[in-house]
Amino acid sequence: MADYSDPLRRAALNETIQICTEILRTPGHPLLGTAVGTLCRLVTVDESVIVGFLDEAGRTAAPEALYALSEFLWREEKSVGGKDWFWPLVLHLTSAKTEHKGILDNADMMLMGWVRDPVKGPRVLEFINVWISRQPSGTFDDGGLETSFSSTVHRIAEQPGVLSHALTGWLLHDDSRYPLIARKLVSRLRTEGVTSLEMDITIIDELTQNEIRFLLHRILGYIVGDEVQIHLVFSLARARDAKNRTFGFVASVLQDQVGYDYPYQTIEYLKERLTAENETEEVKGLCSKIATELQERLDALDALPDLKEFHPSSLKMRRFSKERHRQMNVAMDEASKDSIWRQLTTHIPLKAGRRTFQTINGQYTDPM
């Protein structure tokens, strides 16, 4: 480490800092990233002065400045992570847009390591929530957190408590970007086999009746999938004073909404809860009541005469099957577009359909 108490070295240091700050304060300067990177490397030399300039660099929200800042914060976290100025500088990275992959990748690596940390863990969702709020409208129409913070999302999915807290908060948020993020995340988790999701009971316990009703509307409006909807709605039955506060909502939604669309799946799930040792007698009584009601409806429908006049035409059935097949293909493409397989292959649109083949020594193999 150079001795900057020496007058000549101190003068050189001051000149370097001055040049970097002049670049920093010049809009659109081509050396902005280099200047911020230089300041980052000098922060341990004159911390009290340079940290202020780094904060100024972060407030510019310029991608070049944010990338240099993200590199420094990620690589030097062990040495500077305990400083009071570390977290405010990290929050500047929330200005990065989805196209700034380098910045978000560095932030992703930091956040991933914090998820399981009892002290830093809450900062993960704080960062993500601020980042969502700073994204332009329409940003999440095509992708969500799973594309920008893939490692962090994977780590959150391994922590049921953190995941429940995040989903509940996003579904309750007034800004439609947050429940949209929840929908995208749940859809991604479903493709990975994660379906046993629950609401955060600590949040549910503090909600009013209108807020509980609003949450259920959000679940039905944004979350797709019978197994996920059933799990999320039923988790409200475990809230504080559930018999008086949430049982009515759970029964109504499972009988008239989710149970109407997915009666067999709902009945099967309720029967599983009836035999679960960790459920209270009150909850089991609710399960029995809802399952009985749904079964009676199915029995009544089965007792109706089978009239051919009400059968859909074969043409409509073919159209429905074709459209359903198209939707499934679109969903599978969306879920697998970031997979290693898709990154190694080239997608070539074919008018006649789709096939998989290889090129070996310039020759094409037979379609598979």
mmCIF file of C-alpha atoms in Angstrom:
data_model
loop_
_atom_site.group_PDB
_atom_site.id
_atom_site.type_symbol
_atom_site.label_atom_id
_atom_site.label_comp_id
_atom_site.label_asym_id
_atom_site.label_seq_id
_atom_site.Cartn_x
_atom_site.Cartn_y
_atom_site.Cartn_z
ATOM 1 C CA MET A 1 0.000 0.000 0.000
ATOM 2 C CA ALA A 2 1.452 3.352 -1.023
ATOM 3 C CA ASP A 3 2.077 5.933 1.703
ATOM 4 C CA TYR A 4 -0.221 8.804 0.761
ATOM 5 C CA SER A 5 0.981 10.888 3.679
ATOM 6 C CA ASP A 6 3.887 11.765 1.394
ATOM 7 C CA PRO A 7 3.085 15.205 -0.102
ATOM 8 C CA LEU A 8 3.921 14.208 -3.690
ATOM 9 C CA ARG A 9 1.819 11.046 -3.589
ATOM 10 C CA ARG A 10 -1.008 12.905 -1.880
ATOM 11 C CA ALA A 11 -0.949 15.542 -4.587
ATOM 12 C CA ALA A 12 -1.089 12.831 -7.264
ATOM 13 C CA LEU A 13 -4.004 11.181 -5.472
ATOM 14 C CA ASN A 14 -5.900 14.461 -5.225
ATOM 15 C CA GLU A 15 -5.318 15.127 -8.911
ATOM 16 C CA THR A 16 -6.595 11.648 -9.812
ATOM 17 C CA ILE A 17 -9.723 12.139 -7.712
ATOM 18 C CA GLN A 18 -10.305 15.555 -9.284
ATOM 19 C CA ILE A 19 -10.026 14.170 -12.823
ATOM 20 C CA CYS A 20 -12.421 11.330 -11.983
ATOM 21 C CA THR A 21 -14.987 13.680 -10.448
ATOM 22 C CA GLU A 22 -14.825 15.996 -13.469
ATOM 23 C CA ILE A 23 -15.543 13.012 -15.713
ATOM 24 C CA LEU A 24 -18.313 11.929 -13.357
ATOM 25 C CA ARG A 25 -19.982 15.328 -13.623
ATOM 26 C CA THR A 26 -19.720 15.500 -17.409
ATOM 27 C CA PRO A 27 -22.927 14.033 -18.916
ATOM 28 C CA GLY A 28 -22.278 11.256 -21.422
ATOM 29 C CA HIS A 29 -18.509 11.173 -20.899
ATOM 30 C CA PRO A 30 -17.020 8.092 -22.651
ATOM 31 C CA LEU A 31 -14.685 7.386 -19.704
ATOM 32 C CA LEU A 32 -17.394 7.430 -17.034
ATOM 33 C CA GLY A 33 -17.097 3.710 -16.268
ATOM 34 C CA THR A 34 -13.305 3.944 -16.024
ATOM 35 C CA ALA A 35 -13.518 6.950 -13.702
ATOM 36 C CA VAL A 36 -15.988 5.259 -11.343
ATOM 37 C CA GLY A 37 -13.897 2.084 -11.362
ATOM 38 C CA THR A 38 -10.831 4.122 -10.403
ATOM 39 C CA LEU A 39 -12.690 5.761 -7.532
ATOM 40 C CA CYS A 40 -13.814 2.324 -6.332
ATOM 41 C CA ARG A 41 -10.220 1.099 -6.210
ATOM 42 C CA LEU A 42 -9.194 4.178 -4.230
ATOM 43 C CA VAL A 43 -12.023 4.054 -1.689
ATOM 44 C CA THR A 44 -9.845 2.494 1.029
ATOM 45 C CA VAL A 45 -7.270 5.255 0.588
ATOM 46 C CA ASP A 46 -9.576 8.192 1.318
ATOM 47 C CA GLU A 47 -12.906 6.641 2.288
ATOM 48 C CA SER A 48 -14.555 9.734 3.745
ATOM 49 C CA VAL A 49 -14.087 11.678 0.500
ATOM 50 C CA ILE A 50 -14.478 9.021 -2.187
ATOM 51 C CA VAL A 51 -17.650 7.396 -0.806
ATOM 52 C CA GLY A 52 -19.465 10.677 -1.429
ATOM 53 C CA PHE A 53 -18.351 10.616 -5.061
ATOM 54 C CA LEU A 54 -19.471 6.983 -5.421
ATOM 55 C CA ASP A 55 -22.866 7.978 -4.072
ATOM 56 C CA GLU A 56 -22.950 10.755 -6.654
ATOM 57 C CA ALA A 57 -22.039 8.223 -9.355
ATOM 58 C CA GLY A 58 -24.863 5.935 -8.259
ATOM 59 C CA ARG A 59 -27.385 8.770 -8.368
ATOM 60 C CA THR A 60 -26.568 9.402 -12.026
ATOM 61 C CA ALA A 61 -28.147 5.980 -12.799
ATOM 62 C CA ALA A 62 -25.834 5.804 -15.823
ATOM 63 C CA PRO A 63 -25.306 2.144 -16.834
ATOM 64 C CA GLU A 64 -21.521 2.601 -17.082
ATOM 65 C CA ALA A 65 -21.340 4.017 -13.563
ATOM 66 C CA LEU A 66 -23.682 1.397 -12.118
ATOM 67 C CA TYR A 67 -21.725 -1.452 -13.712
ATOM 68 C CA ALA A 68 -18.421 -0.266 -12.220
ATOM 69 C CA LEU A 69 -20.148 0.217 -8.872
ATOM 70 C CA SER A 70 -21.754 -3.250 -9.007
ATOM 71 C CA GLU A 71 -18.404 -4.879 -9.787
ATOM 72 C CA PHE A 72 -16.833 -3.185 -6.773
ATOM 73 C CA LEU A 73 -19.673 -3.947 -4.347
ATOM 74 C CA TRP A 74 -19.880 -7.611 -5.361
ATOM 75 C CA ARG A 75 -16.143 -8.345 -5.385
ATOM 76 C CA GLU A 76 -15.298 -6.373 -2.250
ATOM 77 C CA GLU A 77 -18.358 -7.274 -0.170
ATOM 78 C CA LYS A 78 -16.323 -9.219 2.388
ATOM 79 C CA SER A 79 -14.080 -6.239 3.119
ATOM 80 C CA VAL A 80 -16.593 -3.373 2.894
ATOM 81 C CA GLY A 81 -19.936 -5.108 3.487
ATOM 82 C CA GLY A 82 -20.038 -3.976 7.113
ATOM 83 C CA LYS A 83 -19.593 -0.291 6.295
ATOM 84 C CA ASP A 84 -22.521 2.061 6.854
ATOM 85 C CA TRP A 85 -22.282 3.285 3.270
ATOM 86 C CA PHE A 86 -22.361 -0.182 1.675
ATOM 87 C CA TRP A 87 -26.142 -0.731 1.617
ATOM 88 C CA PRO A 88 -27.034 2.780 0.313
ATOM 89 C CA LEU A 89 -24.617 2.202 -2.574
ATOM 90 C CA VAL A 90 -26.178 -1.210 -3.278
ATOM 91 C CA LEU A 91 -29.616 0.415 -3.515
ATOM 92 C CA HIS A 92 -28.359 2.574 -6.388
ATOM 93 C CA LEU A 93 -28.194 -0.629 -8.461
ATOM 94 C CA THR A 94 -32.002 -0.785 -8.399
ATOM 95 C CA SER A 95 -31.941 1.860 -11.152
ATOM 96 C CA ALA A 96 -30.604 -0.746 -13.599
ATOM 97 C CA LYS A 97 -33.055 -1.848 -16.282
ATOM 98 C CA THR A 98 -33.634 -5.415 -17.443
ATOM 99 C CA GLU A 99 -31.369 -4.899 -20.455
ATOM 100 C CA HIS A 100 -28.404 -4.048 -18.195
ATOM 101 C CA LYS A 101 -27.517 -7.690 -17.699
ATOM 102 C CA GLY A 102 -24.004 -7.158 -16.340
ATOM 103 C CA ILE A 103 -25.227 -4.933 -13.499
ATOM 104 C CA LEU A 104 -28.086 -7.262 -12.596
ATOM 105 C CA ASP A 105 -25.835 -10.331 -12.740
ATOM 106 C CA ASN A 106 -23.497 -8.785 -10.167
ATOM 107 C CA ALA A 107 -26.438 -7.782 -7.972
ATOM 108 C CA ASP A 108 -27.880 -11.278 -8.379
ATOM 109 C CA MET A 109 -24.695 -12.886 -7.092
ATOM 110 C CA MET A 110 -24.735 -10.634 -4.022
ATOM 111 C CA LEU A 111 -28.420 -11.119 -3.234
ATOM 112 C CA MET A 112 -28.208 -14.892 -3.666
ATOM 113 C CA GLY A 113 -25.717 -15.076 -0.811
ATOM 114 C CA TRP A 114 -27.946 -13.023 1.472
ATOM 115 C CA VAL A 115 -31.175 -15.037 1.250
ATOM 116 C CA ARG A 116 -30.227 -17.441 4.063
ATOM 117 C CA ASP A 117 -28.528 -14.770 6.173
ATOM 118 C CA PRO A 118 -30.764 -13.807 9.145
ATOM 119 C CA VAL A 119 -29.392 -10.243 9.107
ATOM 120 C CA LYS A 120 -29.062 -9.529 5.382
ATOM 121 C CA GLY A 121 -32.017 -11.689 4.303
ATOM 122 C CA PRO A 122 -34.698 -8.956 4.628
ATOM 123 C CA ARG A 123 -32.610 -6.711 2.380
ATOM 124 C CA VAL A 124 -33.079 -9.113 -0.536
ATOM 125 C CA LEU A 125 -36.815 -8.423 -0.818
ATOM 126 C CA GLU A 126 -36.249 -4.736 -0.061
ATOM 127 C CA PHE A 127 -33.845 -4.512 -2.998
ATOM 128 C CA ILE A 128 -36.158 -6.444 -5.311
ATOM 129 C CA ASN A 129 -39.201 -4.362 -4.357
ATOM 130 C CA VAL A 130 -37.361 -1.089 -4.990
ATOM 131 C CA TRP A 131 -36.037 -2.464 -8.292
ATOM 132 C CA ILE A 132 -39.568 -3.418 -9.414
ATOM 133 C CA SER A 133 -40.858 0.061 -8.571
ATOM 134 C CA ARG A 134 -38.194 1.662 -10.786
ATOM 135 C CA GLN A 135 -38.903 -0.398 -13.890
ATOM 136 C CA PRO A 136 -40.954 1.139 -16.720
ATOM 137 C CA SER A 137 -44.521 0.025 -17.318
ATOM 138 C CA GLY A 138 -44.659 -3.092 -19.494
ATOM 139 C CA THR A 139 -41.229 -4.330 -18.422
ATOM 140 C CA PHE A 140 -42.625 -7.565 -17.005
ATOM 141 C CA ASP A 141 -44.953 -8.461 -19.862
ATOM 142 C CA ASP A 142 -42.398 -10.933 -21.240
ATOM 143 C CA GLY A 143 -40.292 -11.888 -18.217
ATOM 144 C CA GLY A 144 -40.038 -11.414 -14.478
ATOM 145 C CA LEU A 145 -37.540 -11.891 -11.689
ATOM 146 C CA GLU A 146 -36.623 -15.345 -12.948
ATOM 147 C CA THR A 147 -34.853 -13.784 -15.946
ATOM 148 C CA SER A 148 -33.084 -10.906 -14.170
ATOM 149 C CA PHE A 149 -32.282 -12.549 -10.811
ATOM 150 C CA SER A 150 -32.273 -16.261 -11.618
ATOM 151 C CA SER A 151 -29.835 -17.323 -8.876
ATOM 152 C CA THR A 152 -31.622 -15.314 -6.189
ATOM 153 C CA VAL A 153 -35.025 -16.660 -7.250
ATOM 154 C CA HIS A 154 -33.681 -20.210 -7.090
ATOM 155 C CA ARG A 155 -32.390 -19.593 -3.567
ATOM 156 C CA ILE A 156 -35.680 -17.956 -2.484
ATOM 157 C CA ALA A 157 -37.600 -20.987 -3.780
ATOM 158 C CA GLU A 158 -35.571 -23.115 -1.346
ATOM 159 C CA GLN A 159 -36.788 -20.987 1.584
ATOM 160 C CA PRO A 160 -40.588 -21.487 1.954
ATOM 161 C CA GLY A 161 -40.903 -18.735 4.550
ATOM 162 C CA VAL A 162 -39.166 -16.140 2.383
ATOM 163 C CA LEU A 163 -41.132 -17.222 -0.685
ATOM 164 C CA SER A 164 -44.474 -17.018 1.147
ATOM 165 C CA HIS A 165 -43.637 -13.571 2.504
ATOM 166 C CA ALA A 166 -42.690 -12.313 -0.956
ATOM 167 C CA LEU A 167 -45.750 -13.722 -2.743
ATOM 168 C CA THR A 168 -48.172 -12.417 -0.109
ATOM 169 C CA GLY A 169 -46.690 -8.928 -0.204
ATOM 170 C CA TRP A 170 -46.698 -8.783 -3.998
ATOM 171 C CA LEU A 171 -50.283 -10.007 -4.331
ATOM 172 C CA LEU A 172 -51.448 -7.377 -1.834
ATOM 173 C CA HIS A 173 -49.594 -4.513 -3.509
ATOM 174 C CA ASP A 174 -51.680 -1.810 -5.200
ATOM 175 C CA ASP A 175 -49.221 -1.505 -8.097
ATOM 176 C CA SER A 176 -50.112 -4.138 -10.719
ATOM 177 C CA ARG A 177 -46.429 -4.787 -11.475
ATOM 178 C CA TYR A 178 -46.040 -6.661 -8.185
ATOM 179 C CA PRO A 179 -48.841 -9.247 -8.602
ATOM 180 C CA LEU A 180 -47.637 -9.666 -12.191
ATOM 181 C CA ILE A 181 -44.193 -10.542 -10.818
ATOM 182 C CA ALA A 182 -45.892 -13.044 -8.479
ATOM 183 C CA ARG A 183 -47.714 -14.639 -11.408
ATOM 184 C CA LYS A 184 -44.537 -14.956 -13.471
ATOM 185 C CA LEU A 185 -42.630 -16.432 -10.545
ATOM 186 C CA VAL A 186 -45.339 -18.963 -9.670
ATOM 187 C CA SER A 187 -45.560 -20.053 -13.321
ATOM 188 C CA ARG A 188 -41.809 -20.606 -13.376
ATOM 189 C CA LEU A 189 -41.886 -22.549 -10.112
ATOM 190 C CA ARG A 190 -44.695 -24.766 -11.448
ATOM 191 C CA THR A 191 -42.509 -25.800 -14.389
ATOM 192 C CA GLU A 192 -39.873 -26.815 -11.833
ATOM 193 C CA GLY A 193 -42.372 -28.881 -9.843
ATOM 194 C CA VAL A 194 -42.899 -26.428 -6.961
ATOM 195 C CA THR A 195 -46.652 -26.313 -6.259
ATOM 196 C CA SER A 196 -47.047 -26.411 -2.453
ATOM 197 C CA LEU A 197 -47.146 -22.663 -1.940
ATOM 198 C CA GLU A 198 -48.725 -20.853 1.005
ATOM 199 C CA MET A 199 -49.551 -17.332 2.074
ATOM 200 C CA ASP A 200 -47.536 -15.741 4.886
ATOM 201 C CA ILE A 201 -49.736 -16.205 7.957
ATOM 202 C CA THR A 202 -47.965 -13.424 9.869
ATOM 203 C CA ILE A 203 -49.231 -11.003 7.218
ATOM 204 C CA ILE A 204 -52.691 -12.612 6.987
ATOM 205 C CA ASP A 205 -53.142 -12.283 10.749
ATOM 206 C CA GLU A 206 -52.981 -8.478 10.457
ATOM 207 C CA LEU A 207 -55.370 -8.088 7.495
ATOM 208 C CA THR A 208 -58.900 -6.731 7.670
ATOM 209 C CA GLN A 209 -61.841 -8.569 6.112
ATOM 210 C CA ASN A 210 -61.721 -6.347 3.020
ATOM 211 C CA GLU A 211 -57.989 -6.924 2.633
ATOM 212 C CA ILE A 212 -58.468 -10.698 2.843
ATOM 213 C CA ARG A 213 -61.165 -10.459 0.183
ATOM 214 C CA PHE A 214 -58.826 -8.364 -1.975
ATOM 215 C CA LEU A 215 -56.040 -10.936 -1.577
ATOM 216 C CA LEU A 216 -58.327 -13.757 -2.689
ATOM 217 C CA HIS A 217 -59.367 -11.740 -5.740
ATOM 218 C CA ARG A 218 -55.691 -11.302 -6.595
ATOM 219 C CA ILE A 219 -55.012 -15.041 -6.218
ATOM 220 C CA LEU A 220 -57.888 -15.910 -8.547
ATOM 221 C CA GLY A 221 -56.998 -13.155 -11.000
ATOM 222 C CA TYR A 222 -53.234 -13.585 -11.259
ATOM 223 C CA ILE A 223 -52.261 -17.099 -10.183
ATOM 224 C CA VAL A 224 -52.688 -19.879 -12.736
ATOM 225 C CA GLY A 225 -52.908 -23.580 -11.894
ATOM 226 C CA ASP A 226 -55.330 -25.678 -9.862
ATOM 227 C CA GLU A 227 -52.794 -27.060 -7.405
ATOM 228 C CA VAL A 228 -51.294 -23.641 -6.676
ATOM 229 C CA GLN A 229 -54.651 -21.885 -6.265
ATOM 230 C CA ILE A 230 -55.921 -24.606 -3.934
ATOM 231 C CA HIS A 231 -52.814 -24.486 -1.730
ATOM 232 C CA LEU A 232 -52.747 -20.693 -1.525
ATOM 233 C CA VAL A 233 -56.445 -20.318 -0.710
ATOM 234 C CA PHE A 234 -56.473 -23.142 1.827
ATOM 235 C CA SER A 235 -53.446 -21.724 3.665
ATOM 236 C CA LEU A 236 -55.722 -18.926 4.931
ATOM 237 C CA ALA A 237 -57.517 -21.526 7.055
ATOM 238 C CA ARG A 238 -54.472 -21.574 9.348
ATOM 239 C CA ALA A 239 -54.629 -17.874 10.200
ATOM 240 C CA ARG A 240 -55.315 -16.348 13.610
ATOM 241 C CA ASP A 241 -58.942 -16.823 14.720
ATOM 242 C CA ALA A 242 -59.491 -18.530 11.366
ATOM 243 C CA LYS A 243 -62.954 -19.854 12.223
ATOM 244 C CA ASN A 244 -64.292 -16.311 12.498
ATOM 245 C CA ARG A 245 -61.956 -14.472 10.125
ATOM 246 C CA THR A 246 -61.109 -16.721 7.161
ATOM 247 C CA PHE A 247 -63.145 -19.954 7.187
ATOM 248 C CA GLY A 248 -66.027 -18.289 5.362
ATOM 249 C CA PHE A 249 -63.747 -16.941 2.645
ATOM 250 C CA VAL A 250 -61.950 -20.267 2.211
ATOM 251 C CA ALA A 251 -65.223 -22.210 1.982
ATOM 252 C CA SER A 252 -66.735 -19.757 -0.499
ATOM 253 C CA VAL A 253 -63.724 -19.686 -2.822
ATOM 254 C CA LEU A 254 -63.052 -23.432 -2.747
ATOM 255 C CA GLN A 255 -66.710 -24.277 -3.323
ATOM 256 C CA ASP A 256 -67.772 -21.620 -5.822
ATOM 257 C CA GLN A 257 -64.556 -20.573 -7.575
ATOM 258 C CA VAL A 258 -61.611 -22.982 -7.486
ATOM 259 C CA GLY A 259 -63.836 -25.969 -6.744
ATOM 260 C CA TYR A 260 -66.114 -25.043 -9.637
ATOM 261 C CA ASP A 261 -63.210 -25.112 -12.112
ATOM 262 C CA TYR A 262 -61.261 -27.976 -10.506
ATOM 263 C CA PRO A 263 -63.734 -30.032 -8.436
ATOM 264 C CA TYR A 264 -61.881 -33.349 -8.503
ATOM 265 C CA GLN A 265 -58.501 -31.807 -7.652
ATOM 266 C CA THR A 266 -60.065 -29.784 -4.826
ATOM 267 C CA ILE A 267 -61.808 -32.812 -3.334
ATOM 268 C CA GLU A 268 -58.614 -34.866 -3.538
ATOM 269 C CA TYR A 269 -56.630 -32.164 -1.733
ATOM 270 C CA LEU A 270 -59.266 -31.747 0.994
ATOM 271 C CA LYS A 271 -59.304 -35.494 1.615
ATOM 272 C CA GLU A 272 -55.530 -35.401 2.065
ATOM 273 C CA ARG A 273 -55.904 -32.656 4.671
ATOM 274 C CA LEU A 274 -58.554 -34.716 6.481
ATOM 275 C CA THR A 275 -55.968 -37.396 7.190
ATOM 276 C CA ALA A 276 -53.132 -34.972 7.999
ATOM 277 C CA GLU A 277 -51.969 -35.157 11.608
ATOM 278 C CA ASN A 278 -50.923 -31.502 11.763
ATOM 279 C CA GLU A 279 -54.392 -30.095 10.993
ATOM 280 C CA THR A 280 -56.747 -29.059 13.801
ATOM 281 C CA GLU A 281 -60.208 -30.546 14.207
ATOM 282 C CA GLU A 282 -61.752 -27.229 13.151
ATOM 283 C CA VAL A 283 -59.785 -27.250 9.895
ATOM 284 C CA LYS A 284 -60.672 -30.897 9.261
ATOM 285 C CA GLY A 285 -64.328 -30.063 9.838
ATOM 286 C CA LEU A 286 -64.059 -27.316 7.217
ATOM 287 C CA CYS A 287 -62.417 -29.742 4.778
ATOM 288 C CA SER A 288 -65.173 -32.301 5.295
ATOM 289 C CA LYS A 289 -67.909 -29.723 4.753
ATOM 290 C CA ILE A 290 -66.417 -28.358 1.514
ATOM 291 C CA ALA A 291 -65.579 -31.805 0.112
ATOM 292 C CA THR A 292 -69.091 -33.072 0.845
ATOM 293 C CA GLU A 293 -70.659 -30.057 -0.878
ATOM 294 C CA LEU A 294 -68.506 -30.486 -3.975
ATOM 295 C CA GLN A 295 -69.153 -34.224 -4.150
ATOM 296 C CA GLU A 296 -72.909 -33.672 -3.912
ATOM 297 C CA ARG A 297 -72.723 -31.271 -6.855
ATOM 298 C CA LEU A 298 -70.784 -33.789 -8.922
ATOM 299 C CA ASP A 299 -73.244 -36.548 -8.038
ATOM 300 C CA ALA A 300 -76.150 -34.317 -9.062
ATOM 301 C CA LEU A 301 -74.486 -33.611 -12.404
ATOM 302 C CA ASP A 302 -73.766 -37.292 -12.979
ATOM 303 C CA ALA A 303 -77.446 -38.083 -12.350
ATOM 304 C CA LEU A 304 -78.580 -35.840 -15.214
ATOM 305 C CA PRO A 305 -79.518 -37.578 -18.481
ATOM 306 C CA ASP A 306 -76.860 -37.591 -21.184
ATOM 307 C CA LEU A 307 -78.438 -35.609 -24.036
ATOM 308 C CA LYS A 308 -76.555 -35.639 -27.315
ATOM 309 C CA GLU A 309 -78.004 -32.237 -28.160
ATOM 310 C CA PHE A 310 -75.692 -30.730 -25.565
ATOM 311 C CA HIS A 311 -72.543 -32.453 -26.822
ATOM 312 C CA PRO A 312 -70.125 -30.080 -28.591
ATOM 313 C CA SER A 313 -69.669 -30.663 -32.300
ATOM 314 C CA SER A 314 -66.621 -32.588 -33.466
ATOM 315 C CA LEU A 315 -65.448 -29.467 -35.319
ATOM 316 C CA LYS A 316 -65.460 -27.404 -32.121
ATOM 317 C CA MET A 317 -63.679 -30.175 -30.249
ATOM 318 C CA ARG A 318 -60.922 -30.297 -32.893
ATOM 319 C CA ARG A 319 -60.554 -26.520 -32.796
ATOM 320 C CA PHE A 320 -60.373 -26.568 -29.013
ATOM 321 C CA SER A 321 -57.763 -29.338 -29.049
ATOM 322 C CA LYS A 322 -55.697 -27.494 -31.644
ATOM 323 C CA GLU A 323 -55.810 -24.212 -29.715
ATOM 324 C CA ARG A 324 -55.000 -25.985 -26.461
ATOM 325 C CA HIS A 325 -52.010 -27.650 -28.119
ATOM 326 C CA ARG A 326 -50.840 -24.264 -29.415
ATOM 327 C CA GLN A 327 -51.110 -22.685 -25.961
ATOM 328 C CA MET A 328 -49.165 -25.551 -24.390
ATOM 329 C CA ASN A 329 -46.391 -25.144 -26.976
ATOM 330 C CA VAL A 330 -46.200 -21.414 -26.286
ATOM 331 C CA ALA A 331 -46.055 -22.050 -22.533
ATOM 332 C CA MET A 332 -43.316 -24.671 -22.933
ATOM 333 C CA ASP A 333 -41.303 -22.362 -25.190
ATOM 334 C CA GLU A 334 -41.606 -19.559 -22.645
ATOM 335 C CA ALA A 335 -40.545 -21.825 -19.774
ATOM 336 C CA SER A 336 -37.570 -23.310 -21.634
ATOM 337 C CA LYS A 337 -36.257 -20.261 -23.506
ATOM 338 C CA ASP A 338 -33.498 -19.717 -20.916
ATOM 339 C CA SER A 339 -32.558 -23.402 -20.611
ATOM 340 C CA ILE A 340 -29.089 -24.671 -21.480
ATOM 341 C CA TRP A 341 -30.578 -26.762 -24.308
ATOM 342 C CA ARG A 342 -32.109 -23.699 -25.992
ATOM 343 C CA GLN A 343 -28.846 -21.782 -25.622
ATOM 344 C CA LEU A 344 -26.900 -24.557 -27.366
ATOM 345 C CA THR A 345 -29.351 -24.951 -30.243
ATOM 346 C CA THR A 346 -30.534 -22.733 -33.076
ATOM 347 C CA HIS A 347 -34.256 -22.200 -33.571
ATOM 348 C CA ILE A 348 -35.245 -22.158 -37.256
ATOM 349 C CA PRO A 349 -38.964 -21.534 -38.037
ATOM 350 C CA LEU A 350 -40.373 -24.150 -40.410
ATOM 351 C CA LYS A 351 -43.632 -23.616 -42.258
ATOM 352 C CA ALA A 352 -44.478 -27.307 -42.102
ATOM 353 C CA GLY A 353 -44.034 -27.707 -38.346
ATOM 354 C CA ARG A 354 -41.120 -28.333 -36.006
ATOM 355 C CA ARG A 355 -38.447 -31.019 -35.918
ATOM 356 C CA THR A 356 -35.150 -31.595 -34.123
ATOM 357 C CA PHE A 357 -31.997 -32.466 -36.071
ATOM 358 C CA GLN A 358 -28.206 -32.122 -35.878
ATOM 359 C CA THR A 359 -25.452 -30.903 -38.169
ATOM 360 C CA ILE A 360 -22.341 -33.108 -38.282
ATOM 361 C CA ASN A 361 -19.436 -32.167 -40.568
ATOM 362 C CA GLY A 362 -21.715 -29.890 -42.540
ATOM 363 C CA GLN A 363 -24.348 -32.602 -43.089
ATOM 364 C CA TYR A 364 -27.858 -32.652 -41.612
ATOM 365 C CA THR A 365 -29.066 -35.782 -39.840
ATOM 366 C CA ASP A 366 -32.549 -37.181 -40.347
ATOM 367 C CA PRO A 367 -35.245 -35.332 -38.346
ATOM 368 C CA MET A 368 -35.973 -36.800 -34.912
#
